[in-house]
PDB file of C-alpha atoms in Angstrom:
ATOM      1  CA  MET A 109      88.043  12.181 190.104  1.00 97.00           C
ATOM      2  CA  GLU A 110      90.908  12.374 192.778  1.00 98.00           C
ATOM      3  CA  ILE A 111      91.552  14.609 194.694  1.00 98.00           C
ATOM      4  CA  ALA A 112      94.373  14.402 196.894  1.00 98.00           C
ATOM      5  CA  ILE A 113      94.731  17.324 198.628  1.00 98.00           C
ATOM      6  CA  LEU A 114      98.297  18.026 201.026  1.00 98.00           C
ATOM      7  CA  ILE A 115      98.235  18.526 204.709  1.00 98.00           C
ATOM      8  CA  PHE A 116     101.381  18.894 207.197  1.00 98.00           C
ATOM      9  CA  ASP A 117     101.973  20.579 210.554  1.00 97.00           C
ATOM     10  CA  ASP A 118     101.650  24.608 210.932  1.00 96.00           C
ATOM     11  CA  LEU A 119      99.041  24.631 207.898  1.00 97.00           C
ATOM     12  CA  THR A 120      96.949  27.299 207.546  1.00 97.00           C
ATOM     13  CA  ALA A 121      93.002  25.747 208.116  1.00 97.00           C
ATOM     14  CA  LEU A 122      91.667  27.383 205.235  1.00 98.00           C
ATOM     15  CA  ASP A 123      93.436  26.877 202.858  1.00 98.00           C
ATOM     16  CA  ALA A 124      92.876  23.142 202.503  1.00 98.00           C
ATOM     17  CA  ILE A 125      89.526  23.323 204.063  1.00 98.00           C
ATOM     18  CA  GLY A 126      87.634  26.294 201.711  1.00 98.00           C
ATOM     19  CA  PRO A 127      88.624  24.496 198.734  1.00 98.00           C
ATOM     20  CA  TYR A 128      87.444  20.356 200.224  1.00 98.00           C
ATOM     21  CA  GLU A 129      83.793  22.007 200.294  1.00 98.00           C
ATOM     22  CA  VAL A 130      84.154  23.190 196.816  1.00 98.00           C
ATOM     23  CA  LEU A 131      85.761  20.469 195.203  1.00 98.00           C
ATOM     24  CA  ALA A 132      84.443  17.183 197.306  1.00 98.00           C
ATOM     25  CA  ALA A 133      80.575  18.114 195.744  1.00 98.00           C
ATOM     26  CA  ILE A 134      81.451  17.747 192.185  1.00 98.00           C
ATOM     27  CA  PRO A 135      80.378  14.417 190.614  1.00 95.00           C
ATOM     28  CA  ASP A 136      82.052  11.892 191.521  1.00 96.00           C
ATOM     29  CA  ALA A 137      85.125  13.368 193.082  1.00 98.00           C
ATOM     30  CA  ASN A 138      87.093  11.194 195.963  1.00 98.00           C
ATOM     31  CA  VAL A 139      88.983  13.630 198.064  1.00 98.00           C
ATOM     32  CA  THR A 140      91.792  12.299 199.981  1.00 98.00           C
ATOM     33  CA  PHE A 141      94.118  14.159 202.743  1.00 98.00           C
ATOM     34  CA  VAL A 142      97.628  13.161 202.294  1.00 98.00           C
ATOM     35  CA  GLY A 143     100.441  13.398 204.174  1.00 98.00           C
ATOM     36  CA  GLU A 144     103.801  12.529 204.492  1.00 98.00           C
ATOM     37  CA  THR A 145     102.673  10.203 207.077  1.00 98.00           C
ATOM     38  CA  ARG A 146      99.078   9.467 207.724  1.00 98.00           C
ATOM     39  CA  GLY A 147      97.182  10.754 211.244  1.00 98.00           C
ATOM     40  CA  ILE A 148      96.627  14.535 212.281  1.00 98.00           C
ATOM     41  CA  LYS A 149      98.204  17.360 211.348  1.00 98.00           C
ATOM     42  CA  HIS A 150      97.936  20.571 213.412  1.00 97.00           C
ATOM     43  CA  THR A 151      96.793  24.209 212.012  1.00 95.00           C
ATOM     44  CA  HIS A 152      99.226  26.994 212.449  1.00 85.00           C
ATOM     45  CA  HIS A 153      96.828  28.020 215.350  1.00 84.00           C
ATOM     46  CA  GLY A 154      97.586  24.986 216.965  1.00 85.00           C
ATOM     47  CA  SER A 155      94.262  23.518 218.312  1.00 90.00           C
ATOM     48  CA  LEU A 156      92.883  22.421 214.774  1.00 96.00           C
ATOM     49  CA  GLY A 157      93.529  19.198 213.786  1.00 97.00           C
ATOM     50  CA  LEU A 158      93.152  17.465 210.354  1.00 98.00           C
ATOM     51  CA  ASN A 159      93.369  14.076 209.170  1.00 98.00           C
ATOM     52  CA  ALA A 160      95.966  12.768 206.525  1.00 98.00           C
ATOM     53  CA  ASP A 161      94.067   9.729 205.652  1.00 97.00           C
ATOM     54  CA  ARG A 162      97.391   8.287 203.476  1.00 98.00           C
ATOM     55  CA  SER A 163     100.723   8.802 203.173  1.00 98.00           C
ATOM     56  CA  ILE A 164     102.538  10.221 200.289  1.00 98.00           C
ATOM     57  CA  THR A 165     104.031   6.847 200.007  1.00 98.00           C
ATOM     58  CA  GLU A 166     100.629   5.626 199.347  1.00 98.00           C
ATOM     59  CA  VAL A 167      99.163   8.202 196.743  1.00 98.00           C
ATOM     60  CA  SER A 168     100.749   7.794 193.101  1.00 98.00           C
ATOM     61  CA  ARG A 169      98.529   9.505 190.809  1.00 98.00           C
ATOM     62  CA  ALA A 170      95.534  12.526 191.044  1.00 98.00           C
ATOM     63  CA  ASP A 171      93.791  14.026 188.925  1.00 98.00           C
ATOM     64  CA  ILE A 172      93.699  17.527 190.811  1.00 98.00           C
ATOM     65  CA  LEU A 173      96.729  18.473 193.502  1.00 99.00           C
ATOM     66  CA  VAL A 174      95.322  21.171 195.759  1.00 99.00           C
ATOM     67  CA  VAL A 175      98.564  22.427 197.657  1.00 98.00           C
ATOM     68  CA  PRO A 176      97.870  24.747 200.789  1.00 98.00           C
ATOM     69  CA  GLY A 177     100.241  27.180 202.661  1.00 98.00           C
ATOM     70  CA  GLY A 178     100.850  28.265 206.332  1.00 96.00           C
ATOM     71  CA  PHE A 179     103.817  28.511 208.759  1.00 93.00           C
ATOM     72  CA  GLY A 180     104.692  25.233 208.319  1.00 95.00           C
ATOM     73  CA  GLU A 181     105.606  26.003 203.976  1.00 96.00           C
ATOM     74  CA  GLU A 182     109.378  26.378 205.322  1.00 95.00           C
ATOM     75  CA  GLN A 183     109.631  22.695 206.575  1.00 96.00           C
ATOM     76  CA  VAL A 184     107.714  21.329 203.078  1.00 98.00           C
ATOM     77  CA  GLY A 185     109.707  23.077 200.821  1.00 97.00           C
ATOM     78  CA  ALA A 186     113.246  21.537 202.890  1.00 97.00           C
ATOM     79  CA  ASN A 187     111.849  18.586 203.148  1.00 98.00           C
ATOM     80  CA  PRO A 188     112.678  16.120 200.075  1.00 98.00           C
ATOM     81  CA  ALA A 189     110.507  13.316 199.859  1.00 98.00           C
ATOM     82  CA  MET A 190     107.902  15.773 200.089  1.00 98.00           C
ATOM     83  CA  ILE A 191     108.556  18.080 197.116  1.00 98.00           C
ATOM     84  CA  GLU A 192     109.881  15.001 194.925  1.00 98.00           C
ATOM     85  CA  TRP A 193     106.222  13.612 195.959  1.00 98.00           C
ATOM     86  CA  VAL A 194     104.510  16.900 194.208  1.00 98.00           C
ATOM     87  CA  ARG A 195     106.662  17.081 191.475  1.00 98.00           C
ATOM     88  CA  ALA A 196     105.863  13.570 190.920  1.00 98.00           C
ATOM     89  CA  ILE A 197     102.172  14.061 191.397  1.00 98.00           C
ATOM     90  CA  HIS A 198     102.175  17.165 188.983  1.00 98.00           C
ATOM     91  CA  ALA A 199     103.150  14.695 186.090  1.00 98.00           C
ATOM     92  CA  THR A 200      99.706  12.610 186.653  1.00 98.00           C
ATOM     93  CA  THR A 201      97.138  15.536 187.415  1.00 98.00           C
ATOM     94  CA  GLN A 202      94.599  17.291 184.866  1.00 98.00           C
ATOM     95  CA  TRP A 203      95.029  20.087 187.298  1.00 98.00           C
ATOM     96  CA  THR A 204      97.842  21.481 189.468  1.00 99.00           C
ATOM     97  CA  THR A 205      96.753  24.334 192.316  1.00 98.00           C
ATOM     98  CA  SER A 206      97.766  26.100 195.155  1.00 98.00           C
ATOM     99  CA  VAL A 207      96.110  28.234 198.143  1.00 98.00           C
ATOM    100  CA  CYS A 208      98.366  30.832 199.504  1.00 98.00           C
ATOM    101  CA  THR A 209     102.215  30.402 200.387  1.00 98.00           C
ATOM    102  CA  GLY A 210     101.435  26.456 198.499  1.00 98.00           C
ATOM    103  CA  ALA A 211     102.484  28.704 195.986  1.00 98.00           C
ATOM    104  CA  LEU A 212     105.901  28.565 197.220  1.00 98.00           C
ATOM    105  CA  ILE A 213     105.781  24.756 197.517  1.00 98.00           C
ATOM    106  CA  LEU A 214     105.042  24.079 193.696  1.00 98.00           C
ATOM    107  CA  GLY A 215     107.526  27.133 193.618  1.00 98.00           C
ATOM    108  CA  ALA A 216     110.137  24.683 195.290  1.00 98.00           C
ATOM    109  CA  ALA A 217     109.480  21.073 192.900  1.00 98.00           C
ATOM    110  CA  GLY A 218     110.047  23.889 190.331  1.00 98.00           C
ATOM    111  CA  ILE A 219     106.616  23.672 188.814  1.00 98.00           C
ATOM    112  CA  LEU A 220     105.936  27.545 188.490  1.00 98.00           C
ATOM    113  CA  ARG A 221     109.097  27.828 186.685  1.00 98.00           C
ATOM    114  CA  GLY A 222     108.300  31.028 183.725  1.00 98.00           C
ATOM    115  CA  LEU A 223     104.925  30.905 185.214  1.00 98.00           C
ATOM    116  CA  GLU A 224     102.852  34.172 185.973  1.00 98.00           C
ATOM    117  CA  ALA A 225     101.733  33.107 189.413  1.00 98.00           C
ATOM    118  CA  THR A 226     100.288  34.617 192.665  1.00 98.00           C
ATOM    119  CA  THR A 227     100.306  33.810 195.978  1.00 98.00           C
ATOM    120  CA  HIS A 228      99.765  35.856 199.256  1.00 97.00           C
ATOM    121  CA  TRP A 229     100.434  39.349 199.682  1.00 96.00           C
ATOM    122  CA  ALA A 230     102.944  38.899 202.770  1.00 94.00           C
ATOM    123  CA  ALA A 231     105.231  36.502 200.043  1.00 96.00           C
ATOM    124  CA  ARG A 232     104.451  37.195 196.951  1.00 96.00           C
ATOM    125  CA  ASP A 233     107.824  38.581 196.254  1.00 95.00           C
ATOM    126  CA  HIS A 234     109.199  34.838 196.704  1.00 97.00           C
ATOM    127  CA  LEU A 235     107.857  33.283 193.796  1.00 98.00           C
ATOM    128  CA  GLY A 236     111.002  35.188 192.230  1.00 98.00           C
ATOM    129  CA  GLN A 237     113.503  33.437 193.793  1.00 97.00           C
ATOM    130  CA  PHE A 238     111.525  30.179 192.383  1.00 98.00           C
ATOM    131  CA  GLY A 239     111.552  31.604 188.771  1.00 98.00           C
ATOM    132  CA  ALA A 240     108.164  32.649 188.452  1.00 98.00           C
ATOM    133  CA  ILE A 241     105.880  36.038 187.858  1.00 98.00           C
ATOM    134  CA  PRO A 242     104.523  37.221 190.520  1.00 98.00           C
ATOM    135  CA  VAL A 243     101.157  39.274 189.709  1.00 98.00           C
ATOM    136  CA  THR A 244      98.940  40.547 192.242  1.00 96.00           C
ATOM    137  CA  GLN A 245      95.733  38.442 190.620  1.00 97.00           C
ATOM    138  CA  ARG A 246      93.335  36.254 192.926  1.00 98.00           C
ATOM    139  CA  VAL A 247      93.203  33.925 191.019  1.00 98.00           C
ATOM    140  CA  VAL A 248      95.929  32.971 187.888  1.00 98.00           C
ATOM    141  CA  GLU A 249      96.006  29.924 185.246  1.00 98.00           C
ATOM    142  CA  ARG A 250      98.625  29.170 183.570  1.00 98.00           C
ATOM    143  CA  GLY A 251      97.813  25.740 181.681  1.00 98.00           C
ATOM    144  CA  LYS A 252      96.883  23.441 184.405  1.00 98.00           C
ATOM    145  CA  VAL A 253      99.112  24.940 187.646  1.00 98.00           C
ATOM    146  CA  ILE A 254      96.086  27.723 188.977  1.00 98.00           C
ATOM    147  CA  THR A 255      97.315  29.672 191.873  1.00 98.00           C
ATOM    148  CA  ALA A 256      95.312  31.554 194.305  1.00 98.00           C
ATOM    149  CA  ALA A 257      96.095  34.268 196.458  1.00 98.00           C
ATOM    150  CA  GLY A 258      95.976  34.393 200.313  1.00 96.00           C
ATOM    151  CA  VAL A 259      93.822  31.839 201.980  1.00 96.00           C
ATOM    152  CA  SER A 260      89.835  32.466 201.344  1.00 97.00           C
ATOM    153  CA  ALA A 261      91.241  33.232 197.443  1.00 98.00           C
ATOM    154  CA  GLY A 262      91.007  29.527 197.910  1.00 98.00           C
ATOM    155  CA  ILE A 263      87.337  29.113 197.526  1.00 98.00           C
ATOM    156  CA  ASP A 264      87.536  31.230 194.475  1.00 98.00           C
ATOM    157  CA  MET A 265      90.103  28.964 192.610  1.00 98.00           C
ATOM    158  CA  ALA A 266      87.855  25.941 193.842  1.00 98.00           C
ATOM    159  CA  LEU A 267      84.802  27.489 192.395  1.00 98.00           C
ATOM    160  CA  TYR A 268      86.750  28.514 188.989  1.00 98.00           C
ATOM    161  CA  LEU A 269      88.394  25.239 188.997  1.00 98.00           C
ATOM    162  CA  THR A 270      84.926  23.227 189.264  1.00 98.00           C
ATOM    163  CA  ARG A 271      83.714  25.500 186.770  1.00 98.00           C
ATOM    164  CA  ARG A 272      86.844  24.955 184.195  1.00 97.00           C
ATOM    165  CA  ILE A 273      85.993  21.161 184.868  1.00 97.00           C
ATOM    166  CA  ALA A 274      81.759  20.584 185.540  1.00 98.00           C
ATOM    167  CA  GLY A 275      80.430  24.043 184.048  1.00 98.00           C
ATOM    168  CA  ASP A 276      78.577  27.054 184.925  1.00 98.00           C
ATOM    169  CA  ALA A 277      75.648  25.943 186.196  1.00 98.00           C
ATOM    170  CA  VAL A 278      77.365  22.997 188.861  1.00 98.00           C
ATOM    171  CA  ALA A 279      79.623  25.734 189.975  1.00 98.00           C
ATOM    172  CA  HIS A 280      76.958  27.858 190.258  1.00 98.00           C
ATOM    173  CA  ALA A 281      74.639  25.409 192.651  1.00 98.00           C
ATOM    174  CA  ILE A 282      78.021  24.668 194.765  1.00 98.00           C
ATOM    175  CA  GLN A 283      78.685  28.572 195.571  1.00 98.00           C
ATOM    176  CA  ILE A 284      74.645  28.355 196.599  1.00 98.00           C
ATOM    177  CA  VAL A 285      75.146  25.974 198.349  1.00 98.00           C
ATOM    178  CA  ILE A 286      77.697  27.211 200.821  1.00 98.00           C
ATOM    179  CA  GLU A 287      76.324  30.390 200.127  1.00 98.00           C
ATOM    180  CA  TYR A 288      79.716  32.262 199.231  1.00 97.00           C
ATOM    181  CA  ASP A 289      78.899  35.697 198.796  1.00 97.00           C
ATOM    182  CA  LEU A 290      81.211  37.677 199.538  1.00 92.00           C
ATOM    183  CA  GLN A 291      80.098  40.884 201.660  1.00 95.00           C
ATOM    184  CA  PRO A 292      82.844  42.180 204.368  1.00 94.00           C
ATOM    185  CA  PRO A 293      82.822  44.580 206.307  1.00 96.00           C
ATOM    186  CA  PHE A 294      86.386  46.289 204.960  1.00 95.00           C
ATOM    187  CA  ASP A 295      88.625  46.028 201.878  1.00 94.00           C
ATOM    188  CA  GLY A 296      90.493  43.083 202.161  1.00 94.00           C
ATOM    189  CA  ILE A 297      93.256  43.847 199.431  1.00 93.00           C
ATOM    190  CA  TYR A 298      97.194  44.582 200.915  1.00 94.00           C
ATOM    191  CA  GLU A 299      97.925  47.421 199.244  1.00 93.00           C
ATOM    192  CA  HIS A 300      94.038  49.063 199.821  1.00 95.00           C
ATOM    193  CA  ALA A 301      94.645  49.477 203.310  1.00 96.00           C
ATOM    194  CA  PRO A 302      95.576  52.521 206.021  1.00 96.00           C
ATOM    195  CA  ALA A 303      98.759  52.932 207.269  1.00 96.00           C
ATOM    196  CA  PRO A 304      97.653  51.377 210.672  1.00 95.00           C
ATOM    197  CA  VAL A 305      96.433  48.718 209.850  1.00 96.00           C
ATOM    198  CA  VAL A 306      99.293  48.311 207.493  1.00 94.00           C
ATOM    199  CA  GLY A 307     101.614  48.592 210.772  1.00 94.00           C
ATOM    200  CA  LEU A 308      99.189  46.587 212.468  1.00 95.00           C
ATOM    201  CA  LEU A 309      99.335  43.373 210.086  1.00 91.00           C
ATOM    202  CA  HIS A 310     103.330  43.593 210.289  1.00 91.00           C
ATOM    203  CA  LYS A 311     103.489  43.393 214.334  1.00 92.00           C
ATOM    204  CA  MET A 312     100.989  40.285 213.657  1.00 90.00           C
ATOM    205  CA  LEU A 313     103.227  38.515 210.764  1.00 87.00           C
ATOM    206  CA  ALA A 314     106.787  39.495 213.081  1.00 87.00           C
ATOM    207  CA  ARG A 315     104.860  38.230 216.157  1.00 84.00           C
ATOM    208  CA  ARG A 316     103.348  34.884 215.004  1.00 77.00           C
ATOM    209  CA  LEU A 317     107.326  34.172 212.783  1.00 75.00           C
ATOM    210  CA  GLU A 318     109.096  34.787 216.511  1.00 74.00           C
ATOM    211  CA  MET A 319     106.208  31.783 217.449  1.00 71.00           C
ATOM    212  CA  GLU A 320     107.436  29.498 215.190  1.00 67.00           C
ATOM    213  CA  ARG A 321     111.116  30.352 216.231  1.00 62.00           C
TER     214      ARG A 321
END
């Protein structure tokens, strides 16, 4: 099973690495990190790099496509070669997936038109501009397209997909291997956050956007 994970500069690391840890453990899975060009793509914090083993000109099909998000999503969405590659690979896949704002890349490729989809809470309203129907679920499957909400939801998506492909036992075993048993100190849902936390969240995002400019 050929799995292609698109990577690019300013991506969110866990968007790609979370699904990778799960999907790479599926029997007979072969995972390839794909970039516009080969080489290191730096995450949005700058200090971590992921290596693209192949360029988009070298990968013409995949059984599973994973599109992560991050602040580099806008550059990908504005890059005709990247969007055309996503569109072309989607035509070959059994499953096309996104994590976080990777959904906006799928949207730019026309893949989400008329479909319910999810993404990070801060970008959810943008889905409508691509003809998608925004929903608040953590993982959304519509046909062969699966979208996941923000960052850590990519692990949920990958386990969900593994269950669909390989069955409960394999998915459960992989979940136990990575000890994915969430016990966070706080409720992680934006709509449930108290006002002081919401204020801090928006300041953090604004600061990051200013740095990107």
